[in-house]
GROMACS .gro file of C-alpha atoms in nm:
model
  433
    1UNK     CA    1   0.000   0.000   0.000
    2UNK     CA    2   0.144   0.324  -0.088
    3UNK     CA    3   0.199   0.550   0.209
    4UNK     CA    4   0.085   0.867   0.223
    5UNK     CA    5   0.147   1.150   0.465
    6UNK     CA    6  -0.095   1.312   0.720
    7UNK     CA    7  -0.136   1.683   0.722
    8UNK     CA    8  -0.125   1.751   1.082
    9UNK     CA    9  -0.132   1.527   1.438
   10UNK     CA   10  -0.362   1.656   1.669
   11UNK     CA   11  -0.230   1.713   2.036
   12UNK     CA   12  -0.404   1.722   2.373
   13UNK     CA   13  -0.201   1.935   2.642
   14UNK     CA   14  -0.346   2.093   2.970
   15UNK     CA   15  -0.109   2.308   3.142
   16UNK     CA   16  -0.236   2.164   3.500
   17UNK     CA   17  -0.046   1.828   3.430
   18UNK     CA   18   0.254   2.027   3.515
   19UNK     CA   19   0.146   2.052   3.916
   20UNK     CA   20   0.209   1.710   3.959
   21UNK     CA   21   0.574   1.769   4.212
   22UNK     CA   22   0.767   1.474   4.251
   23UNK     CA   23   1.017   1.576   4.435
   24UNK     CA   24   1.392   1.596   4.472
   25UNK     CA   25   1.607   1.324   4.642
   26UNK     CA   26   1.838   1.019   4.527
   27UNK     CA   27   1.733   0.892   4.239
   28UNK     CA   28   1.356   0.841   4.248
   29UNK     CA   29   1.331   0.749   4.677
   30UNK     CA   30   1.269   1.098   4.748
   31UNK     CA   31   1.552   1.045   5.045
   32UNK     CA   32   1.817   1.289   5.130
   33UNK     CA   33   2.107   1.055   5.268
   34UNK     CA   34   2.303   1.394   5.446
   35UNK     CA   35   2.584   1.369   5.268
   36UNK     CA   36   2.472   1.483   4.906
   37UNK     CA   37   2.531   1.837   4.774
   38UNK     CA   38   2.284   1.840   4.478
   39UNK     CA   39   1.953   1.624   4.512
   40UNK     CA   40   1.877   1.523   4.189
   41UNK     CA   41   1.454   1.601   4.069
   42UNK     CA   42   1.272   1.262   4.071
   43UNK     CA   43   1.307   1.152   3.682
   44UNK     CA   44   0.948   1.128   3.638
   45UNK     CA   45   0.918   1.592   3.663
   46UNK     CA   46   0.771   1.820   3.462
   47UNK     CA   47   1.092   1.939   3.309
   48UNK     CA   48   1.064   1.599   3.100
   49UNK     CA   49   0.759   1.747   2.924
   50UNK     CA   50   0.812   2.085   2.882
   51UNK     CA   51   1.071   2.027   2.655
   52UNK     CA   52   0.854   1.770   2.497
   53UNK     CA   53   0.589   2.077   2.485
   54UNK     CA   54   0.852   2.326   2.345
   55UNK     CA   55   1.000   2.109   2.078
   56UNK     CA   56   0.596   2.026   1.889
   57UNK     CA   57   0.488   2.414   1.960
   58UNK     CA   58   0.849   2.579   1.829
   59UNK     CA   59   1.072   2.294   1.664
   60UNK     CA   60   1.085   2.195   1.289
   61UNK     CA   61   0.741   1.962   1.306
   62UNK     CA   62   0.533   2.216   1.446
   63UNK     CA   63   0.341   2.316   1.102
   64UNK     CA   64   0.238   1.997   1.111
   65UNK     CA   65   0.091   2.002   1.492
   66UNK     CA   66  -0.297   2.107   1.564
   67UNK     CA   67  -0.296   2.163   1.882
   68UNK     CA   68  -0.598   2.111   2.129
   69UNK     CA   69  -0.743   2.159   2.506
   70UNK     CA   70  -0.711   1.875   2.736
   71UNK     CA   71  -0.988   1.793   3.091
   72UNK     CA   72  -1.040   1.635   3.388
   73UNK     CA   73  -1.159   1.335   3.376
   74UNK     CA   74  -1.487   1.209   3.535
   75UNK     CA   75  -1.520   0.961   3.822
   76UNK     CA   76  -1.775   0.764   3.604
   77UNK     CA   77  -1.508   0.688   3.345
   78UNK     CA   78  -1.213   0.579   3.529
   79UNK     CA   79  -1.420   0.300   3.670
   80UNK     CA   80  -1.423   0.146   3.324
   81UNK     CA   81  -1.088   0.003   3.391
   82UNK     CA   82  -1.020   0.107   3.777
   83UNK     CA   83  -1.224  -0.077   4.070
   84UNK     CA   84  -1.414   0.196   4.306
   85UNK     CA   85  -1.206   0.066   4.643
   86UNK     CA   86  -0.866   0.181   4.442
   87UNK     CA   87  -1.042   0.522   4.275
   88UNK     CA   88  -1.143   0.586   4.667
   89UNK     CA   89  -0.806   0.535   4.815
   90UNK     CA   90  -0.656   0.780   4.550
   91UNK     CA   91  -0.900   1.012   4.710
   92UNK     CA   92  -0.846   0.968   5.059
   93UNK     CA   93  -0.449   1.002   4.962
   94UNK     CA   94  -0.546   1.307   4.819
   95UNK     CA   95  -0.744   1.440   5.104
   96UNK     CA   96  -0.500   1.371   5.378
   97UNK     CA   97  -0.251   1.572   5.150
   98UNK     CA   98  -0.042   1.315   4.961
   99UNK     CA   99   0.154   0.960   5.041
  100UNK     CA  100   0.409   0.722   4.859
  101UNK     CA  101   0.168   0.515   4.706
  102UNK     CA  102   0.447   0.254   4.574
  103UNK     CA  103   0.813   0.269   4.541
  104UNK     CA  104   0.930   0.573   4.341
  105UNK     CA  105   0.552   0.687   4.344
  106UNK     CA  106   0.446   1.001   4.536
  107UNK     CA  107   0.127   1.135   4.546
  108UNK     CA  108   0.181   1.486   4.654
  109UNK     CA  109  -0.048   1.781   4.664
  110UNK     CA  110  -0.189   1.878   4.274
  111UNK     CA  111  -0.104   1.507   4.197
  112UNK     CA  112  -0.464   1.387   4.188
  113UNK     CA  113  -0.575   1.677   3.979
  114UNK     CA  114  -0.319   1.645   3.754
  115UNK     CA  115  -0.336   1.244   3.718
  116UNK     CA  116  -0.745   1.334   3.633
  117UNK     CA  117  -0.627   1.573   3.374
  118UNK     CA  118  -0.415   1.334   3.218
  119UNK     CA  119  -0.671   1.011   3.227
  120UNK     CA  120  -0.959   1.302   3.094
  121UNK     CA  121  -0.682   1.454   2.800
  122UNK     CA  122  -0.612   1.132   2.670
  123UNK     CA  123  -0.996   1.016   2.658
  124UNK     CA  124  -1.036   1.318   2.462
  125UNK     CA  125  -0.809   1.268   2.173
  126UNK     CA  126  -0.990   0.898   2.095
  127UNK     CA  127  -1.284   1.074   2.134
  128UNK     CA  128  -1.136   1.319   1.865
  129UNK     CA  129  -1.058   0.998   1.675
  130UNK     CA  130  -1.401   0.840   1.735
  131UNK     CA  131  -1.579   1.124   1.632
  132UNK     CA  132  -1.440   1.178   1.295
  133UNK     CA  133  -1.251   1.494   1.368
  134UNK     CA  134  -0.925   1.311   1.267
  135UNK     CA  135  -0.699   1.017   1.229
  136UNK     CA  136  -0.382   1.074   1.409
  137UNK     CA  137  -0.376   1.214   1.809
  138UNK     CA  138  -0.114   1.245   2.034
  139UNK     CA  139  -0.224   1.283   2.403
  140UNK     CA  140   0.054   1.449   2.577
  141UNK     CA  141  -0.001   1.345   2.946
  142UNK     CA  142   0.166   1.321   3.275
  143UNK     CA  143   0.189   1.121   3.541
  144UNK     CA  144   0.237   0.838   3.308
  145UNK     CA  145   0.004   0.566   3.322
  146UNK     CA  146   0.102   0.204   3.179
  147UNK     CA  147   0.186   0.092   3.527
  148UNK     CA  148  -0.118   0.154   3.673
  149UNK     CA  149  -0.354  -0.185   3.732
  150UNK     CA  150  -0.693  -0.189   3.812
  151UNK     CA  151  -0.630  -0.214   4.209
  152UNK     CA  152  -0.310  -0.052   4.251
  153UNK     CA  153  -0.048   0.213   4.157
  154UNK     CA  154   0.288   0.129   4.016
  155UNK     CA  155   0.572   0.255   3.892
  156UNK     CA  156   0.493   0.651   3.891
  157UNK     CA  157   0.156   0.574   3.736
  158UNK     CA  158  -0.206   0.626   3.931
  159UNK     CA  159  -0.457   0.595   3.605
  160UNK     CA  160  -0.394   0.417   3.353
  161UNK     CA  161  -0.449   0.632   3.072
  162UNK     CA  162  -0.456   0.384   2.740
  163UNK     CA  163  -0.617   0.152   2.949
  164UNK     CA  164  -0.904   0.362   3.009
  165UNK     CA  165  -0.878   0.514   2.603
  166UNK     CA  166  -0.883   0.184   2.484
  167UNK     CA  167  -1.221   0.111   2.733
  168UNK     CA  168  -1.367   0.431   2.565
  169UNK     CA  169  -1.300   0.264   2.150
  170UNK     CA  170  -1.428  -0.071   2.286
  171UNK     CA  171  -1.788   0.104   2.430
  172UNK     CA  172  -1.787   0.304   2.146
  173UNK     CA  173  -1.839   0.007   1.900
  174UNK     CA  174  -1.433  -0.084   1.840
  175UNK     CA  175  -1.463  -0.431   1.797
  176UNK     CA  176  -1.092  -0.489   1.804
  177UNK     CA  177  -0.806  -0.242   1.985
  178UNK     CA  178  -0.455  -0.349   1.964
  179UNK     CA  179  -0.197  -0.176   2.203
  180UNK     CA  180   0.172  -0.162   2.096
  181UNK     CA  181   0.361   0.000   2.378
  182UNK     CA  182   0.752   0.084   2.311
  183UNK     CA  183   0.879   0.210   2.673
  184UNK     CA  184   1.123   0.046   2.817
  185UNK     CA  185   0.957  -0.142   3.058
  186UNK     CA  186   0.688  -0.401   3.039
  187UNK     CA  187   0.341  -0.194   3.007
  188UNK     CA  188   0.183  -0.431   3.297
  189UNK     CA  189  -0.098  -0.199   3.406
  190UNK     CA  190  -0.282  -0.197   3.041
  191UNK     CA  191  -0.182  -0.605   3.040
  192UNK     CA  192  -0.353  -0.658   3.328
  193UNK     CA  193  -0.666  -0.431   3.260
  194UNK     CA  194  -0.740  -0.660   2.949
  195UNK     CA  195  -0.569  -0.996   3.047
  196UNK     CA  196  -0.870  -1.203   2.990
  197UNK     CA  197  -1.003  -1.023   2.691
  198UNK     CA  198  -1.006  -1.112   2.321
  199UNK     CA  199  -1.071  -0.793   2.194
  200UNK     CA  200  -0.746  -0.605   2.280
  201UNK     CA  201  -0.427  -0.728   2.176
  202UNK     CA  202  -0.148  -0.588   2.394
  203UNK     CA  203   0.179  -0.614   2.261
  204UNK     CA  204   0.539  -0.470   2.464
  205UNK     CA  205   0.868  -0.467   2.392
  206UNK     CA  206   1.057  -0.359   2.647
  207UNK     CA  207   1.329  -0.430   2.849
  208UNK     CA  208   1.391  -0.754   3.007
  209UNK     CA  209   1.363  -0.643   3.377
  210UNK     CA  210   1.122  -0.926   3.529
  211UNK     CA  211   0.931  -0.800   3.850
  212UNK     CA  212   1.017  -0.551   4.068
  213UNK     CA  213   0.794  -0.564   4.372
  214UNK     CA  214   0.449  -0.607   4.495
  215UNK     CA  215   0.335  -0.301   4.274
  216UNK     CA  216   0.465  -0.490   3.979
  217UNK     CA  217   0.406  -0.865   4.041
  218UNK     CA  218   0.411  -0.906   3.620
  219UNK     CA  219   0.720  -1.002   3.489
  220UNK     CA  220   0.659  -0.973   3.108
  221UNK     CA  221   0.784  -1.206   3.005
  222UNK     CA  222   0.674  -1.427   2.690
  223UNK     CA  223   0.506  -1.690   2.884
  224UNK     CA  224   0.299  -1.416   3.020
  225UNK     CA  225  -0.006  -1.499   2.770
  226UNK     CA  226  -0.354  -1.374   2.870
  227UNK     CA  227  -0.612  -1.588   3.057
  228UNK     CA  228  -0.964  -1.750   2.966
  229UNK     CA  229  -1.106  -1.572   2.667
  230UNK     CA  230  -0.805  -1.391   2.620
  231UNK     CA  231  -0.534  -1.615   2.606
  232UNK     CA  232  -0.306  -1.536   2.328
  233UNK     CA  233  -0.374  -1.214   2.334
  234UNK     CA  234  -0.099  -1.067   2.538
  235UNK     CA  235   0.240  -1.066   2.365
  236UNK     CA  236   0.579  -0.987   2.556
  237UNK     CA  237   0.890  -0.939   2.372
  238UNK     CA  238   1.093  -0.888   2.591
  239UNK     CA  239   1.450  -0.746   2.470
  240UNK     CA  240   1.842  -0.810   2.581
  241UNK     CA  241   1.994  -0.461   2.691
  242UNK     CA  242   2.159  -0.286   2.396
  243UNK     CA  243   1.892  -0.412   2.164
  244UNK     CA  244   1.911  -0.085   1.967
  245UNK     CA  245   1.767   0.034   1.666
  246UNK     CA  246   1.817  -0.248   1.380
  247UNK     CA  247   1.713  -0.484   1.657
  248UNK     CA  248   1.406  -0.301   1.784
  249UNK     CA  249   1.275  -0.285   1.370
  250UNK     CA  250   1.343  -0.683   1.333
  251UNK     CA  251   1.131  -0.722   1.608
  252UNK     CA  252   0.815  -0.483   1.473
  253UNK     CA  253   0.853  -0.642   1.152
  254UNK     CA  254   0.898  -1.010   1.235
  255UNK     CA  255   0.678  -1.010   1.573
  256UNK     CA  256   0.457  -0.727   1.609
  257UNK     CA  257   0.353  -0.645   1.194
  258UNK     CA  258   0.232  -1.045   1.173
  259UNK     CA  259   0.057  -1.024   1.503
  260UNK     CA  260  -0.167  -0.767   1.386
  261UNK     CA  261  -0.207  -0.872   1.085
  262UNK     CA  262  -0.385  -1.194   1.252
  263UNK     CA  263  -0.570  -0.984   1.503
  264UNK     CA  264  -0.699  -0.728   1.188
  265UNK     CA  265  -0.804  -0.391   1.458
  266UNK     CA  266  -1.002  -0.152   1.425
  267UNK     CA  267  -0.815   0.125   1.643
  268UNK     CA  268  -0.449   0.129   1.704
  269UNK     CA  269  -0.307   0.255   2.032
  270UNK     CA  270   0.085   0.341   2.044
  271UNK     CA  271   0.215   0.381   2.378
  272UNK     CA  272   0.543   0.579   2.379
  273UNK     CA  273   0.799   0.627   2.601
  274UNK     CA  274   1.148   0.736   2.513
  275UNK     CA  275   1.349   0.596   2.817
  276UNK     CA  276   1.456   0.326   2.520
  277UNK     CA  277   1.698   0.540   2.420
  278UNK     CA  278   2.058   0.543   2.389
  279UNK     CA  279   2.086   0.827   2.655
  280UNK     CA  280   1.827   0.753   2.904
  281UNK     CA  281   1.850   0.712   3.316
  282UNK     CA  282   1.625   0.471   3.287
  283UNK     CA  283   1.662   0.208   3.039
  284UNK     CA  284   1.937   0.032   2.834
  285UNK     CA  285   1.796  -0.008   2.510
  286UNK     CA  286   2.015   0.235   2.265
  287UNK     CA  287   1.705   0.319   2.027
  288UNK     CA  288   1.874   0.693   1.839
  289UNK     CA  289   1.611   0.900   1.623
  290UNK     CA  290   1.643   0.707   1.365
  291UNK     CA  291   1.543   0.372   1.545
  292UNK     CA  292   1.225   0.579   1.672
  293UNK     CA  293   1.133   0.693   1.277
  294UNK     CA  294   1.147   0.359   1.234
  295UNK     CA  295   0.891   0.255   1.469
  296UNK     CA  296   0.660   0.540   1.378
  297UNK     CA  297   0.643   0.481   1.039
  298UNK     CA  298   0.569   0.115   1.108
  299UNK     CA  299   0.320   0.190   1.333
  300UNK     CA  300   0.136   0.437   1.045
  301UNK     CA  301   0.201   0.180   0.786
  302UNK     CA  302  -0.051  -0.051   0.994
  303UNK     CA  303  -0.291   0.193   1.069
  304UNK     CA  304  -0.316   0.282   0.724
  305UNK     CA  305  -0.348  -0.098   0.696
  306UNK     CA  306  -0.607  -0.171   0.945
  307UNK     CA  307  -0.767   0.100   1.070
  308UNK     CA  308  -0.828   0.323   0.805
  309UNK     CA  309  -0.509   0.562   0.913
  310UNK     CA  310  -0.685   0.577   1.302
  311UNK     CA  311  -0.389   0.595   1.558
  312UNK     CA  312  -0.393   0.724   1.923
  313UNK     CA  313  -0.039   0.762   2.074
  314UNK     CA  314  -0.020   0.810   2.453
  315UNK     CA  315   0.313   0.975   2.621
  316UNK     CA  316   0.465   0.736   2.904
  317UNK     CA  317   0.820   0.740   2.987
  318UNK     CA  318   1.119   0.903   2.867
  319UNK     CA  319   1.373   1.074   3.155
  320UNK     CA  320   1.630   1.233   2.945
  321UNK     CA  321   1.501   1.612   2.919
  322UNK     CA  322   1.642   1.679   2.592
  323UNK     CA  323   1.732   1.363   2.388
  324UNK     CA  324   1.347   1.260   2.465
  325UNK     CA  325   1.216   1.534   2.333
  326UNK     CA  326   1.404   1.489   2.050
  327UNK     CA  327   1.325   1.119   2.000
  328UNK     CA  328   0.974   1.200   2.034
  329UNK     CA  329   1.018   1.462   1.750
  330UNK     CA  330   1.148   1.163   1.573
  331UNK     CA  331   0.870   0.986   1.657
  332UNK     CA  332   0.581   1.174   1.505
  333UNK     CA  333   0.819   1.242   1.151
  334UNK     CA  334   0.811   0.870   1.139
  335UNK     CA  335   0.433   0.883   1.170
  336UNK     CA  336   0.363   1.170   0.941
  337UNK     CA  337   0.543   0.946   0.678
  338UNK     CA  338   0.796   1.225   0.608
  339UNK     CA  339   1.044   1.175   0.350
  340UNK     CA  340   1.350   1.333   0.478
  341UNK     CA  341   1.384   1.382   0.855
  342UNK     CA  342   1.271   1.739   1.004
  343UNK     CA  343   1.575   1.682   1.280
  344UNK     CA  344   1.886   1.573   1.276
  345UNK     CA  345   2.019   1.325   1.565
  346UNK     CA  346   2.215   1.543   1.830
  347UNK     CA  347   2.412   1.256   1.921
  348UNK     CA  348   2.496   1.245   1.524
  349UNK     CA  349   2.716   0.900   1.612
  350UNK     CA  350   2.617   0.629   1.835
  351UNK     CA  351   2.818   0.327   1.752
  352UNK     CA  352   2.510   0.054   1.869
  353UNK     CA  353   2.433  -0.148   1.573
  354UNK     CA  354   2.763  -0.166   1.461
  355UNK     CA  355   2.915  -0.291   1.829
  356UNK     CA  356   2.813  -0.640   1.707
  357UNK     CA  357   3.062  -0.665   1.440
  358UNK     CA  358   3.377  -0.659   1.644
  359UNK     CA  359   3.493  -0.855   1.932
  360UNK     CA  360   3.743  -1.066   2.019
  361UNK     CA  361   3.915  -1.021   1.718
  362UNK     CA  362   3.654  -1.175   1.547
  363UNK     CA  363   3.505  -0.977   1.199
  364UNK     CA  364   3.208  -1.025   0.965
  365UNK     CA  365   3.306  -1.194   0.648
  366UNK     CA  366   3.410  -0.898   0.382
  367UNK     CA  367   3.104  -1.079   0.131
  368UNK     CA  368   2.815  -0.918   0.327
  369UNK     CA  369   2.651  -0.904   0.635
  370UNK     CA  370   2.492  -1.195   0.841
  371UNK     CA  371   2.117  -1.290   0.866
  372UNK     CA  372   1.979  -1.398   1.153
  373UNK     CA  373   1.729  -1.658   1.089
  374UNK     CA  374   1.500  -1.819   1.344
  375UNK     CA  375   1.167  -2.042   1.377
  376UNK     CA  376   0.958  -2.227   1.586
  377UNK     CA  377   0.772  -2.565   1.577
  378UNK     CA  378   0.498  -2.695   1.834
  379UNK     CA  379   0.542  -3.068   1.832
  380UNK     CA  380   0.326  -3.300   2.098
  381UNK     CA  381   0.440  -3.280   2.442
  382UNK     CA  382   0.664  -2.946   2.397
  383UNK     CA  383   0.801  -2.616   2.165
  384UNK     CA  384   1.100  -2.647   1.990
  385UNK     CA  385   1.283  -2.339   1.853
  386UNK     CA  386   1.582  -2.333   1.640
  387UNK     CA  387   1.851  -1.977   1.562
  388UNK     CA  388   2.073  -1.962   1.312
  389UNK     CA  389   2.323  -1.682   1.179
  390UNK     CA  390   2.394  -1.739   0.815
  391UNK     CA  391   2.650  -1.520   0.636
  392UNK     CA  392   2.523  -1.399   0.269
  393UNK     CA  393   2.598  -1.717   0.051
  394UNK     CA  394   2.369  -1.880   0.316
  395UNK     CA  395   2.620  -2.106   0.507
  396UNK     CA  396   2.538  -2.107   0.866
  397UNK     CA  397   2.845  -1.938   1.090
  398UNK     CA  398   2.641  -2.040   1.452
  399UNK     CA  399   2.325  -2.221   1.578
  400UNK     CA  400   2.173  -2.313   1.824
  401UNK     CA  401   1.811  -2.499   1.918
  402UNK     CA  402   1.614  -2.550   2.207
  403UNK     CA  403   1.310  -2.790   2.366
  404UNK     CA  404   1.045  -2.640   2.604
  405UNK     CA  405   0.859  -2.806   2.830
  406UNK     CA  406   0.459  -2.685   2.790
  407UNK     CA  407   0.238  -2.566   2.563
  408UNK     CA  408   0.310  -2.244   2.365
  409UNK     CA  409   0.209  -2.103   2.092
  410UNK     CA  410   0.393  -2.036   1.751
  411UNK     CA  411   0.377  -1.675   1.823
  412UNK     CA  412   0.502  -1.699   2.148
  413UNK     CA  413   0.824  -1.915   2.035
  414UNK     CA  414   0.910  -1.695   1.785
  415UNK     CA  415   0.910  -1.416   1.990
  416UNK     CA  416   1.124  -1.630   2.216
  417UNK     CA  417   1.308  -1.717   1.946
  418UNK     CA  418   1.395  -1.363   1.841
  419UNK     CA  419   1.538  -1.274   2.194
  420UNK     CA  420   1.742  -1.595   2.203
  421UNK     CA  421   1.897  -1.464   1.840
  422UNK     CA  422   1.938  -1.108   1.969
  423UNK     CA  423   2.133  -1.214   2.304
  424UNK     CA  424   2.339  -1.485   2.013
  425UNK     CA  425   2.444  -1.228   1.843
  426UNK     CA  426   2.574  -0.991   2.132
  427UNK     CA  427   2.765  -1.283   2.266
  428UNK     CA  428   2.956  -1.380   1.950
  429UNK     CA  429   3.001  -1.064   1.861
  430UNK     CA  430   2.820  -1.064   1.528
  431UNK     CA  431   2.611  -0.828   1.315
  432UNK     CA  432   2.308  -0.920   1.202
  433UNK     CA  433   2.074  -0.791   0.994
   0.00000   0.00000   0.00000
């Protein structure tokens, strides 16, 4: 299908989400151990989005940005994916003027209005979508949401914001949503929300980090695979460190294009969260502009696809102030399907993709670059999967197979698969392709 670019992304912003104060302090603890000099702000600040803000409203893509009002939500519609007992002890928090809700996860004073003006701007742009007013919105929201579960808080997030837009496409006759969430971490909260559902298809690549608490009992990983009528419908890939941006695309088009080409959407939601870059506090992935153009154009090229060009993207992570805003810039040229970049990469050289190809003293034959092949058969009684690394006259330079004991799907090996090839190829030292 030929691609064709948008005229303009529409963008929900409401100056309130900036309230939301968490803090200064090591790291993200909000402690002061005495002995520092300079408390660092808690990554998740508004300093992160401001420059997200400043970049779409003053930076080369902003002819292309139609800019609109974001609200509160109501109580009514977060309990489309929240329970009333969790919704109440937000409030209470709230009302007794703020607690640490989780680890890293303060709910100070303005927090609560600012988490309802996030949930309410992002219901806003699908509506926007819904109603016909346009394809393509970006909801441009703090706190961040992914984290958040139906009972609980997690990992800086109280609502979960594409849970609850994906709720709203569903109710308003959506027969099929599919979620594709790129932060760095596993997007748990909007797993969890739609776990034993058949009609969203949640799909994260992120980071291979496993649990990290009681907030975050998930550890998204690829055996991780819905229940009852939605099993099979949750889809980890979870990534080695490094991954980077040639990895990250073999991924979207091996795993996540023939995924949704089985599930056939209606509505596409892209969760985004830059803290898979090369420079982030936060994550280890080394995705550069480029690797982010990448996924945006991807993700258009399916909506054009499936959905008749109807994309929501929702703003999660991302903790470097300025390469993030500059990734997300990235982002959204990848989705507008433009045909020379707006912005050039400030890092201009990040040596990532090419760190396979030497170590040890061992080189990539001078004939062409490896391909990393993998596959996956379900025999009785247990999955086998089988990599291989063939250089370009098709000889095979290393393999390697494995036999699982249970019952998974193809889909579900091959994503295995793909991370087994990855982490290969880092350990030998070889470039793939």
């Amino acid at each position: 299908m030929a691609k064709t670019p948008v005229e303009s992304i529409n963008v929900f912003w409401h100056d309130g989400m900036l309230t939301h104060n968490t803090g200064k302090g090591v790291f993200d603890s909000g402690m002061d151990p005495g002995f520092l000099d300079v408390l660092e702000n808690h990554p998740e600040n508004p300093d992160r989005v401001k420059n997200i803000l400043s970049i779409l409203k003053r930076g080369p893509i902003s002819p292309y940005v139609s800019w609109h009002p974001g609200r509160p939500a109501l109580f009514s519609e977060l309990l489309s994916f929240h329970t009333q007992e969790y919704i109440n002890e937000l409030v209470e928090a709230d009302k007794a003027g703020g607690k640490m809700v989780c680890a890293g996860t303060f709910l100070n004073p303005d927090s609560w209005d600012a988490s309802l003006l996030a949930a309410g701007t992002t219901l806003s742009a699908m509506k926007h979508i819904l109603d016909g007013h346009g394809k393509i919105a970006y909801a441009l929201v703090r706190p961040p949401g992914h984290h958040a579960q139906p009972t609980q808080a997690d990992g800086y997030c109280f609502l979960n914001n594409a849970g609850l837009a994906v709720q709203l496409a569903l109710n308003s006759g959506c027969g099929k949503v599919v979620v594709i969430d790129i932060d760095v971490h596993y997007g748990n909260g909007t797993a969890e929300g739609f776990y034993q559902s058949n009609k969203v298809l949640t799909i994260s690549l992120h980071m291979n980090h496993g649990s990290w608490g009681p907030s975050h009992p998930q550890n998204g990983s690829i055996d991780e695979l819905g229940e009852a009528e939605g099993f099979g419908y949750n889809l980890n890939i979870p990534l080695p460190n490094g991954t980077g941006d040639k990895g990250y695309m073999y991924a979207m088009t091996s795993l996540v294009v023939p995924a949704i080409q089985k599930f056939d959407p209606d509505m596409i939601v892209l969760v985004v969260g830059q803290d898979s870059s090369a420079f982030d506090p936060n994550g280890r992935q080394c995705l550069t502009m480029e690797g982010y153009r990448g996924i945006g154009r991807t993700v258009r090229d399916l909506a054009d696809r499936y959905t008749d060009g109807r994309l929501l993207i929702v703003q999660e992570g991302g903790y470097h102030i300025t390469y993030s805003a500059y990734c997300l810039h990235a982002t959204l040229e990848g989705v507008l399907n433009l045909p020379l970049p707006l912005l050039s990469d400030p890092i201009a050289y990040y040596p990532e993709d090419e760190a396979f190809a030497v170590k040890d003293g061992w080189r990539p034959p001078p004939s062409g670059s490896l391909k990393l092949n993998y596959d996956a058969a379900v025999p009785h009684g247990g999955t086998g999967i089988g990599v291989g690394i063939k250089d370009s006259e098709g000889k095979v330079v290393w393999a390697m197979s494995k036999f699982l004991q249970g019952c998974f799907s193809v889909e579900v090996c091959k994503a295995l698969a793909l991370r087994e090839g990855l982490c290969l190829a880092k350990m030998h030292g070889l470039s793939v392709s």
